[in-house]
Tab-separated table of C-alpha atoms in Angstrom:
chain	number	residue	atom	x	y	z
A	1	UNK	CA	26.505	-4.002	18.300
A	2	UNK	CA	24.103	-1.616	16.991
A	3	UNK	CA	21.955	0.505	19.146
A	4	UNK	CA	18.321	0.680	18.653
A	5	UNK	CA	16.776	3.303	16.708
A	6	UNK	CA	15.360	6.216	18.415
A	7	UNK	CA	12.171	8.758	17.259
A	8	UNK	CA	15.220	11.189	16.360
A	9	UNK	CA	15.992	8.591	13.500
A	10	UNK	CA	14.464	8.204	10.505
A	11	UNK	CA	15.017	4.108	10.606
A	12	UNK	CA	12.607	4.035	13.372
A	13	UNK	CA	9.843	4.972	11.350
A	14	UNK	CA	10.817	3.033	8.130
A	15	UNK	CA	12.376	-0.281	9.513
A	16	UNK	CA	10.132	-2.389	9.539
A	17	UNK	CA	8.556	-2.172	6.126
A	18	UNK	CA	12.407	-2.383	4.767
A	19	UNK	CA	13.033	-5.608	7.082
A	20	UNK	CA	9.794	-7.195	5.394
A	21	UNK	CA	11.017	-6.444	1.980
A	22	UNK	CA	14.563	-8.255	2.629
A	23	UNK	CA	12.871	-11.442	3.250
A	24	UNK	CA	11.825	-11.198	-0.532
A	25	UNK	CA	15.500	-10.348	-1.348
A	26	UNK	CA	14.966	-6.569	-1.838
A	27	UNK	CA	17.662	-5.285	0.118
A	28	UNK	CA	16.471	-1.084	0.231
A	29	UNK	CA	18.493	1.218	2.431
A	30	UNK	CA	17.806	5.017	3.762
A	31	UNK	CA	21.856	5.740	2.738
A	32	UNK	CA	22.512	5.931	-0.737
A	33	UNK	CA	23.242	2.809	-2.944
A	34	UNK	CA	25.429	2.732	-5.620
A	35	UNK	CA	24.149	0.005	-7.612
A	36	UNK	CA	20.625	-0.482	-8.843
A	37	UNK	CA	18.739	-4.011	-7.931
A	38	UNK	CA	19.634	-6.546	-10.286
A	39	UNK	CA	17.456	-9.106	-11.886
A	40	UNK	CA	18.659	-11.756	-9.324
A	41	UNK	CA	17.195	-9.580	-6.598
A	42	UNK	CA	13.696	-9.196	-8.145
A	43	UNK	CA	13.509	-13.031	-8.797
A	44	UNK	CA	12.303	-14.284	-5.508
A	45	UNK	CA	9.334	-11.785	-6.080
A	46	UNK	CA	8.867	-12.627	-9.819
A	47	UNK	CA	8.410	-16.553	-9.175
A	48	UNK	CA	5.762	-15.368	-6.341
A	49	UNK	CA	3.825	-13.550	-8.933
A	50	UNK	CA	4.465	-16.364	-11.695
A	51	UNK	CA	3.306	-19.055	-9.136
A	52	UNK	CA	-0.139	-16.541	-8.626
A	53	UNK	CA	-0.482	-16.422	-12.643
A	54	UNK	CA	-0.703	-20.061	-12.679
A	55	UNK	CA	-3.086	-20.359	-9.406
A	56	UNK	CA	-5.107	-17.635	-11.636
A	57	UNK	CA	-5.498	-20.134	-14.838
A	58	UNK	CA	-6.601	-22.607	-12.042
A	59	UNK	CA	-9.130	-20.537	-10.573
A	60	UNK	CA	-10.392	-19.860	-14.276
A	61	UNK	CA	-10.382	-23.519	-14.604
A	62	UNK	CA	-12.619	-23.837	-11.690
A	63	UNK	CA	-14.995	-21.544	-12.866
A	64	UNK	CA	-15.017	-23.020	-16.163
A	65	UNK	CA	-15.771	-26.686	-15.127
A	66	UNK	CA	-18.586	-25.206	-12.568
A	67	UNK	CA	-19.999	-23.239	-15.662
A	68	UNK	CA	-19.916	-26.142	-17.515
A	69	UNK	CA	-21.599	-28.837	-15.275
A	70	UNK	CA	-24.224	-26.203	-13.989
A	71	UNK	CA	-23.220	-26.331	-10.517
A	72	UNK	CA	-23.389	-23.475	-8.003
A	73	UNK	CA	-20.585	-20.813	-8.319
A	74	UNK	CA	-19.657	-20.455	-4.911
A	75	UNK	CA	-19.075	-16.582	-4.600
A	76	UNK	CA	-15.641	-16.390	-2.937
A	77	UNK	CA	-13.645	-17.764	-5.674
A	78	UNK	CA	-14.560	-14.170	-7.599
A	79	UNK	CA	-13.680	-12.503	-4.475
A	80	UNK	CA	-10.225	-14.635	-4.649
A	81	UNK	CA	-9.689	-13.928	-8.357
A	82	UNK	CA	-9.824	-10.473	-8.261
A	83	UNK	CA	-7.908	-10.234	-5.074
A	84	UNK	CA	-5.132	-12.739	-6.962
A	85	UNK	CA	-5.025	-10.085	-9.659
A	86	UNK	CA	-4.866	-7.207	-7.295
A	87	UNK	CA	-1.756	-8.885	-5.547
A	88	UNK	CA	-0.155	-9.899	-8.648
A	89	UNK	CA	0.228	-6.633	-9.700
A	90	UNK	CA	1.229	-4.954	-6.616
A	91	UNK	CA	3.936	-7.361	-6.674
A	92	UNK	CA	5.156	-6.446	-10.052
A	93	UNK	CA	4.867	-2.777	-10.016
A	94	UNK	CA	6.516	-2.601	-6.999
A	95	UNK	CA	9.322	-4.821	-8.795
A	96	UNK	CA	9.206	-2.594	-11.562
A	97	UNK	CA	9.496	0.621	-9.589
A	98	UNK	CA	12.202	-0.670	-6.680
A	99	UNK	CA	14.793	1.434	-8.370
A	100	UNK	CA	12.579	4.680	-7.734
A	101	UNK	CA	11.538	3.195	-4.185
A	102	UNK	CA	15.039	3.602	-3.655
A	103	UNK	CA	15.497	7.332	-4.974
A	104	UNK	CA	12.474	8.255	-2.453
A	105	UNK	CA	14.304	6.748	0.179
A	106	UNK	CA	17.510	8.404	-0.443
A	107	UNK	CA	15.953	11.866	-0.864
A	108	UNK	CA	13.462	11.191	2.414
A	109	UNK	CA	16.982	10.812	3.964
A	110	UNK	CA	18.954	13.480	3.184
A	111	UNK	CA	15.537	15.467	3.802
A	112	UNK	CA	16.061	13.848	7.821
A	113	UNK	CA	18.939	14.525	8.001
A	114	UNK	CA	19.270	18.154	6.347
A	115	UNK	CA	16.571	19.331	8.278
A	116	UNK	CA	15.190	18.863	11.467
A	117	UNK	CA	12.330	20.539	13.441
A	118	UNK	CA	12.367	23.327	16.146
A	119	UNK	CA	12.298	22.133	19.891
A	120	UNK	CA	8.945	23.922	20.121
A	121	UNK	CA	6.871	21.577	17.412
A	122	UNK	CA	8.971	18.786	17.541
A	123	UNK	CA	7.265	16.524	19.980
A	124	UNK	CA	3.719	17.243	17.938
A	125	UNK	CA	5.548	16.653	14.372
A	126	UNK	CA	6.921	13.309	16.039
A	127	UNK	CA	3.598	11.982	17.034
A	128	UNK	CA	1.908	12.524	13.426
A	129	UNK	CA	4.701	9.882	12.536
A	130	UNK	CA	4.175	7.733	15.243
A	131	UNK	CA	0.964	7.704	14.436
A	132	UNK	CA	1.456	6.636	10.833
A	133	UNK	CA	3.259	4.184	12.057
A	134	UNK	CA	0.962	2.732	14.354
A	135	UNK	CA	-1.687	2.422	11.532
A	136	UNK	CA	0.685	0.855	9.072
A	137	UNK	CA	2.233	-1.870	11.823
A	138	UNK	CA	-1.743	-2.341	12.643
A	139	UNK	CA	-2.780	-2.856	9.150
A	140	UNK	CA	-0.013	-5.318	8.775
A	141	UNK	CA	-0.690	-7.485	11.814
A	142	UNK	CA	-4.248	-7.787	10.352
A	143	UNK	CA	-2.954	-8.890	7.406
A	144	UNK	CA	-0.414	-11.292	8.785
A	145	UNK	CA	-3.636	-12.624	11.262
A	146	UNK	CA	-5.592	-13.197	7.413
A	147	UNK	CA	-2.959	-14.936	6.594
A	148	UNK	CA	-2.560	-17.792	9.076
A	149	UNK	CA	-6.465	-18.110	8.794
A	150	UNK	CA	-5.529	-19.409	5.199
A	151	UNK	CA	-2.769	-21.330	6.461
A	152	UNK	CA	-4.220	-23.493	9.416
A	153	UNK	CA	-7.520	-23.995	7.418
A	154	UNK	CA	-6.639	-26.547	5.349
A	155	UNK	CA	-4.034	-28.179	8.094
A	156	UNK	CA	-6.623	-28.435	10.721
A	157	UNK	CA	-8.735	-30.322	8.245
A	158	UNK	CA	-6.285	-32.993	6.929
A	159	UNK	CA	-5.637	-33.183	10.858
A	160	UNK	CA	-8.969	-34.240	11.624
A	161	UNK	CA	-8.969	-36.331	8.834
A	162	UNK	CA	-5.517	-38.011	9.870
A	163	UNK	CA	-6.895	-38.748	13.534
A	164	UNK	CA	-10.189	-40.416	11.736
A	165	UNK	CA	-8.193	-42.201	9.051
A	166	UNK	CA	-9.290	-45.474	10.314
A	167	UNK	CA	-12.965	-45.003	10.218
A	168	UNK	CA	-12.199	-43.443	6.726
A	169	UNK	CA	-10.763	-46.026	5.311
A	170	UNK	CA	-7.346	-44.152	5.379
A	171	UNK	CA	-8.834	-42.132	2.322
A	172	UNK	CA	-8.191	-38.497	2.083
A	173	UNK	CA	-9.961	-35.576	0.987
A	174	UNK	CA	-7.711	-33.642	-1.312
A	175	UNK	CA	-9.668	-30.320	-2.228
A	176	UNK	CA	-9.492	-28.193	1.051
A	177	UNK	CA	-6.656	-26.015	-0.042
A	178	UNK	CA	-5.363	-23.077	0.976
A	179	UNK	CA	-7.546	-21.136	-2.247
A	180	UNK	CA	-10.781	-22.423	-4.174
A	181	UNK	CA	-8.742	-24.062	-7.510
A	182	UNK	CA	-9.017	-26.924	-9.578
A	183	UNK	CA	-6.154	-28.881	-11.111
A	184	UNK	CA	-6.164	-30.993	-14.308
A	185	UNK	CA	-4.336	-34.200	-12.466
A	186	UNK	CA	-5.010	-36.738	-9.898
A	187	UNK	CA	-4.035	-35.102	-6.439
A	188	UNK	CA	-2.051	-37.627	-4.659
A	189	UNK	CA	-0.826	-36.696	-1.022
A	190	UNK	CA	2.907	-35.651	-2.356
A	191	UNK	CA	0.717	-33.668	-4.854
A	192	UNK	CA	-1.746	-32.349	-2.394
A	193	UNK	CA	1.537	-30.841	-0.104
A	194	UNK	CA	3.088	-29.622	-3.394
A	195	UNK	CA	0.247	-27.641	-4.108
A	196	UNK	CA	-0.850	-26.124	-0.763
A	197	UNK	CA	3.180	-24.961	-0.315
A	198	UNK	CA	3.259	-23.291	-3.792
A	199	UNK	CA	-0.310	-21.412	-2.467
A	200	UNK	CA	1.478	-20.625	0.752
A	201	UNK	CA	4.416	-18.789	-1.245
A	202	UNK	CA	1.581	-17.012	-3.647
A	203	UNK	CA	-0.472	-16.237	0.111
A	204	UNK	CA	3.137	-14.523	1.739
A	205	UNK	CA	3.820	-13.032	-1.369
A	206	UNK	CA	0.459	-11.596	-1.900
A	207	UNK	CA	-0.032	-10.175	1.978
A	208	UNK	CA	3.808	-9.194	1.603
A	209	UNK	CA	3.477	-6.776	-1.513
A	210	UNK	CA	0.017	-5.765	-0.313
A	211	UNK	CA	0.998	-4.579	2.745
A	212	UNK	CA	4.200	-3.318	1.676
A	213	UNK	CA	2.918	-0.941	-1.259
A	214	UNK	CA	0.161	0.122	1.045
A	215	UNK	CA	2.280	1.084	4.165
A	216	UNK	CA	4.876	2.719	1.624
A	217	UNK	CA	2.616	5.605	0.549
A	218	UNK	CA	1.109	5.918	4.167
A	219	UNK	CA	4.847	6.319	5.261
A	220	UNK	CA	5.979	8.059	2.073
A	221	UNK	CA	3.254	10.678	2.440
A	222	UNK	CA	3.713	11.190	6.100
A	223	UNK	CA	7.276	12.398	5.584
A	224	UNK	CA	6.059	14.651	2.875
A	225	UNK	CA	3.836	16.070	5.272
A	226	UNK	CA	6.311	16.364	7.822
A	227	UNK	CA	8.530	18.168	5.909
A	228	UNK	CA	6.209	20.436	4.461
A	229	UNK	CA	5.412	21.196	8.016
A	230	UNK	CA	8.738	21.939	8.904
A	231	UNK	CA	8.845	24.340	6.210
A	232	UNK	CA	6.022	26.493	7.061
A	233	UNK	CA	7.480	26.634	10.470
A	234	UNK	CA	10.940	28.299	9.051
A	235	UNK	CA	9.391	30.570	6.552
A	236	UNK	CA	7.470	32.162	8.865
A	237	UNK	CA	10.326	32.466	11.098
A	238	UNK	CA	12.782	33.095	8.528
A	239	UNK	CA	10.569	35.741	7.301
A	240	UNK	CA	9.811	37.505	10.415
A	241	UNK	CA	13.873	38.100	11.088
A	242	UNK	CA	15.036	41.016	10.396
A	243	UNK	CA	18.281	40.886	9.322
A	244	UNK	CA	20.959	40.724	6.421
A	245	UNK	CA	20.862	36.787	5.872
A	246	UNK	CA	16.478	37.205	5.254
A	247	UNK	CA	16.774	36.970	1.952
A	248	UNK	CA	19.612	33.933	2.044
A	249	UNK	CA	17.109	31.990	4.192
A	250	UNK	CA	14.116	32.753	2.019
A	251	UNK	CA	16.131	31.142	-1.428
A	252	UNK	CA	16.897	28.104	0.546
A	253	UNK	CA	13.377	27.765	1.378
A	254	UNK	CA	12.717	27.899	-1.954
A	255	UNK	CA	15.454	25.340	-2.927
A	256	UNK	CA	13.958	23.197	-0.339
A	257	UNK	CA	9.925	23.372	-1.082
A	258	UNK	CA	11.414	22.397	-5.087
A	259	UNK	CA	12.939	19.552	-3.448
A	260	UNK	CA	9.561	18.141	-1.724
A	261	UNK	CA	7.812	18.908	-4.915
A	262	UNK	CA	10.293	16.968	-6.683
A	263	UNK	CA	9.708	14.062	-4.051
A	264	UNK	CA	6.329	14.270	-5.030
A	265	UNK	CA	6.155	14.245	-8.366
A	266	UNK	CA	8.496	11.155	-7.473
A	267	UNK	CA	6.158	9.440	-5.285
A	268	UNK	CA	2.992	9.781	-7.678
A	269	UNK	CA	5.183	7.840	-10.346
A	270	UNK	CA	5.767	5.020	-8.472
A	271	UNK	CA	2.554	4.580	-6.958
A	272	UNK	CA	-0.186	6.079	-9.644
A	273	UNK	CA	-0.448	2.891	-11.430
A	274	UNK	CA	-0.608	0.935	-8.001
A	275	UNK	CA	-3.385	3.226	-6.875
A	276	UNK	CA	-5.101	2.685	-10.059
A	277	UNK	CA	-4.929	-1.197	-9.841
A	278	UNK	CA	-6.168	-0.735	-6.329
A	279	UNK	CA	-9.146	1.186	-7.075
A	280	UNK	CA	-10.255	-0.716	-10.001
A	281	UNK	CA	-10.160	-4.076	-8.166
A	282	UNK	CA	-11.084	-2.624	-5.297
A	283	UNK	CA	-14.032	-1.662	-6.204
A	284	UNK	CA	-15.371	-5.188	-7.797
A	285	UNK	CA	-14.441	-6.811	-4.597
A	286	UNK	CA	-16.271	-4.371	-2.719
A	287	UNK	CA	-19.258	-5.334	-4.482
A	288	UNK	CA	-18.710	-8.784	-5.229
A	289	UNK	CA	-18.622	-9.406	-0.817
A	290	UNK	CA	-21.697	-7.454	-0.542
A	291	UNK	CA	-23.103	-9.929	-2.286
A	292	UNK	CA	-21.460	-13.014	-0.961
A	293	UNK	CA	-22.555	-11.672	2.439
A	294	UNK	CA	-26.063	-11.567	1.160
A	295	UNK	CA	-25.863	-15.032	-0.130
A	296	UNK	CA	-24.330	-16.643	2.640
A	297	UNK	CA	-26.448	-15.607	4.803
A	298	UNK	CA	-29.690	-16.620	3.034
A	299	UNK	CA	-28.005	-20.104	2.628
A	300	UNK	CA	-27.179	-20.182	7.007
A	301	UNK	CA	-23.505	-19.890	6.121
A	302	UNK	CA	-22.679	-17.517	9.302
A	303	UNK	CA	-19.242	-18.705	9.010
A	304	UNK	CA	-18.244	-17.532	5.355
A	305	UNK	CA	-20.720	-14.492	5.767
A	306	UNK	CA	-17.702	-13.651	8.722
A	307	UNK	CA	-15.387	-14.162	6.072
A	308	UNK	CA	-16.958	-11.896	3.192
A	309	UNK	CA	-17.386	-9.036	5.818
A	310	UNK	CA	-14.089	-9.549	6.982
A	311	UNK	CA	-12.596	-9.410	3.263
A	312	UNK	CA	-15.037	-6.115	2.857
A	313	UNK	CA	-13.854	-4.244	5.830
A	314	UNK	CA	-10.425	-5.362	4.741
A	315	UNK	CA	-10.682	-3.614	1.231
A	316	UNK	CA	-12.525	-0.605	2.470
A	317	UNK	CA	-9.664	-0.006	4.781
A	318	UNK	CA	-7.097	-0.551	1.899
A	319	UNK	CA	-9.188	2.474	-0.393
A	320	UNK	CA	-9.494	4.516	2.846
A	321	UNK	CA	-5.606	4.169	3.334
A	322	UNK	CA	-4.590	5.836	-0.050
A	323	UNK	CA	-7.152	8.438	-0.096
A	324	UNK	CA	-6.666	9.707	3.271
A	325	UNK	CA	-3.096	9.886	2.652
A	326	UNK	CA	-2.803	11.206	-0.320
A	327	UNK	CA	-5.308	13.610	0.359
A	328	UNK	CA	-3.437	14.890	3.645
A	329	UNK	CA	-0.417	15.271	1.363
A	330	UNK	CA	-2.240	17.144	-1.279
A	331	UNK	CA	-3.616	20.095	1.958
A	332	UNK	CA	-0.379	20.048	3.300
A	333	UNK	CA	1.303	21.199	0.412
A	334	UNK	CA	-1.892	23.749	-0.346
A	335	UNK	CA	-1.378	25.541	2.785
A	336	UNK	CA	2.119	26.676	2.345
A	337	UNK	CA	0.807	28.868	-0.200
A	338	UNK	CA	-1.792	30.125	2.598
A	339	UNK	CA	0.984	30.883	5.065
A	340	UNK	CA	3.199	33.109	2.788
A	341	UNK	CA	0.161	34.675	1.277
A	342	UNK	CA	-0.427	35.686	5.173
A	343	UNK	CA	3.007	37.006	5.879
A	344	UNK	CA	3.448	40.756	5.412
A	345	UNK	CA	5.344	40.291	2.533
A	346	UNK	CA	3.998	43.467	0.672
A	347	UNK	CA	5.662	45.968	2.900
A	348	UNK	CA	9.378	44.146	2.031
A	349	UNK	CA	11.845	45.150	-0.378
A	350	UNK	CA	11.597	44.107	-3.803
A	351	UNK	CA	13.672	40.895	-3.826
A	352	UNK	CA	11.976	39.363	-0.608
A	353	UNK	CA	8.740	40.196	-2.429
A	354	UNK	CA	9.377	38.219	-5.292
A	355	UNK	CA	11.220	35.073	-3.283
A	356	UNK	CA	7.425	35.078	-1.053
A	357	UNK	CA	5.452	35.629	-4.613
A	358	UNK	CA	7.987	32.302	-6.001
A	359	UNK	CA	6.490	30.323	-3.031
A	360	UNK	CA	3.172	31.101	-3.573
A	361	UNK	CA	2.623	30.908	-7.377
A	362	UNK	CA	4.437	27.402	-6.841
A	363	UNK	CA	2.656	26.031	-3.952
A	364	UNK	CA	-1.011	27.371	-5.462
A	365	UNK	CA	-0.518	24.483	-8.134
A	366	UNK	CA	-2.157	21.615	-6.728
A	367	UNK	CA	-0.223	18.305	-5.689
A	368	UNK	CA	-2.422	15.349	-6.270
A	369	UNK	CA	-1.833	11.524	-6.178
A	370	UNK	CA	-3.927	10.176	-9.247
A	371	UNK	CA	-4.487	6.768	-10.314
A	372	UNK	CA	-2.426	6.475	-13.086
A	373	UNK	CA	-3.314	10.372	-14.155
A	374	UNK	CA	-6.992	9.657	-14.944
A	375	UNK	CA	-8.361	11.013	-11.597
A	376	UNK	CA	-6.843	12.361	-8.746
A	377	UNK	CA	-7.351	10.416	-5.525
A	378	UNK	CA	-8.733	11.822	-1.910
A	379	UNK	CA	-11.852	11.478	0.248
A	380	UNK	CA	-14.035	12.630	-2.527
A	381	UNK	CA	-13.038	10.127	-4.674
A	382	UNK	CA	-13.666	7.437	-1.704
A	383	UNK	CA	-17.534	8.156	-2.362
A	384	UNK	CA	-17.055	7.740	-6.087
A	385	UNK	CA	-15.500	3.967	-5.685
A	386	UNK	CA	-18.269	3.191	-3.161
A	387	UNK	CA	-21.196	4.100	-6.155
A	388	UNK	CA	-19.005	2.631	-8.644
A	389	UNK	CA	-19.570	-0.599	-5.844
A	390	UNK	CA	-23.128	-0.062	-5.622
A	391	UNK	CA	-23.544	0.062	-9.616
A	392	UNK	CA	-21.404	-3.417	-10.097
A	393	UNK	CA	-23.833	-4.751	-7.625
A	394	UNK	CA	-27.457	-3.539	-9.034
A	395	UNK	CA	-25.624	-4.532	-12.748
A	396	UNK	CA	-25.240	-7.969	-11.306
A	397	UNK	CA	-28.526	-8.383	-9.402
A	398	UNK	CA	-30.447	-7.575	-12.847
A	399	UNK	CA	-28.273	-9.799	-14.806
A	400	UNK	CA	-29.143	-12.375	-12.076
């Protein structure tokens, strides 16, 4: 039987996420793997995504046919769209990258297990990861709570409608699904389940992959952190020990501070082009529930108003997530270069001298998550998607 993971094991902090991915048949492990994933394992998560192309057409179709008859556009099915999009391609660039997901495991691994912090920190370097982890197990019970309000909207209304079927004439309304669509068929009630069950697969799929990615770089960037932590602890130990094996400590320092710069460079390939989809979308959703909260409420519709607010927070969060993350990463990795710079390191021999100045030309180079290389993501950036928001909006309300 085996024994529950501890705060002294790196499973603890990563479980969960990899026990969510295995229900999509995406099997990743801390230990190395030998073989990569296969087609066969990415195929659960490829029909998800196929099954929210086709819910996409749909959703164009509905817009289409409103367009045409000059009916009101309600505003959520824009909000849906773009969120549709958004979770499509999460879903496929996290496909596309699961080899590399893998790699960052392994490495974050070996990092665990190679090195481990001092008694004296290691209770405070602990509860930075427990608090990561908190946050990401949060963010993902709100998501799973999102999730069965899609699910039991459309059940509690063919409910109601089965208890009044006699005073309806045992007719049915068909069109309360799970996500605003339109199909080009007669919905029958075999049609109607086989429609809201292929939404429910593109709903867990979508709130899987979204979480997932999202809660990846939190965690990813945590242990980055960590590490880097651990390192300035032991140089400026290392470095203030005087004796033969200095300079032995100081070039596995080095070796080590290459490897979490390799683990970065790692990490901002896998998830630039995620970050980048996220912004983007992001940022029309943002603006696109500002104003369905304005319009619902002008029309009395408190309920869907509840909604749009709740989908805004929701997406705020989601932009706060990476930036604050990335941008912790990015001082983290910034300071090291502030520590050594610190140390005495100009009254030392010549060779210590130059392992100190290796560390600090290296770590003076700044480690940035970008979004897909055209801008580098943190808190500053936060206030750049929220005007970028703000000008979507004003373009729409004069176009309007």
């Amino acid at each position: 039987m085996k024994s529950q993971d501890t705060k002294d094991d790196i499973e603890y902090y990563l479980g969960f996420i990899l026990k969510s991915l295995h229900t999509a048949g995406l099997k990743l492990s801390i230990s190395r793997k030998t073989d990569e994933f296969k087609f066969y394992h990415k195929l659960p998560t490829i029909i998800g995504c196929s099954i929210g192309i086709i819910i996409f057409f749909l959703q164009i179709y509905f817009i289409r046919d409103a367009l045409h008859n000059h009916t009101i556009l309600p505003i959520q099915i824009i909000s849906q769209v773009i969120t549709n999009l958004q979770s499509i391609s999460k879903g496929f660039l996290v496909v596309l990258k699961i080899n590399k997901i893998q790699r960052i495991l392994e490495q974050i691994g070996v990092l665990w297990k190679s090195y481990t912090p001092d008694e004296s920190n290691r209770a405070t370097l602990y509860s930075i990861l427990q608090r990561t982890l908190s946050i990401c197990k949060t963010y993902c019970a709100v998501l799973f709570v999102t999730l069965l309000i899609y699910y039991l909207q459309p059940i509690a209304n063919f409910l109601v409608q089965y208890r009044e079927r006699n005073g309806l004439n045992h007719t049915y309304d068909y069109t309360k699904t799970l996500l605003i669509i339109k199909v080009p068929f007669q919905v029958t009630l075999k049609r109607y389940f086989f429609i809201i069950s292929h939404e429910a697969v593109l709903l867990y799929t979508s709130a899987l992959y979204w979480g997932v990615s999202d809660t990846f770089f939190a965690c990813f960037t945590t242990q980055i952190c960590y590490h880097f932590k651990i390192l300035k602890y032991y140089t400026k130990v290392f470095f203030d020990v005087k004796n033969n094996n200095s300079r032995l400590n100081l070039v596995t320092l080095i070796k080590r501070h290459q490897d979490l710069l390799r683990l970065c460079e790692l990490t901002e390939d896998v998830f630039s082009p995620i970050i980048f989809s996220t912004m983007l979308s992001s940022a029309m959703n943002l603006c696109v529930n500002v104003i369905g909260v304005r319009e619902t409420i002008s029309n009395g519709s408190y309920r869907q108003t509840g909604m749009h607010l709740f989908l805004f927070v929701i997406t705020f969060i989601q932009i706060l997530f990476y930036c604050t993350f990335a941008e912790a990463m990015t001082e983290e990795a910034c300071t090291l270069a502030d520590l050594a710079y610190n140390l005495e390191w100009t009254s030392k021999d010549y060779k210590l001298r130059c392992y100190i100045q290796v560390i600090i030309l290296r770590a003076q180079k700044p480690i940035y998550c970008t979004a897909y290389g055209f801008f580098p993501i943190g808190i500053q950036k936060l206030t750049s998607v929220i005007n970028a928001s703000f000008s979507y909006y004003m373009m729409l309300q004069t176009v309007s």
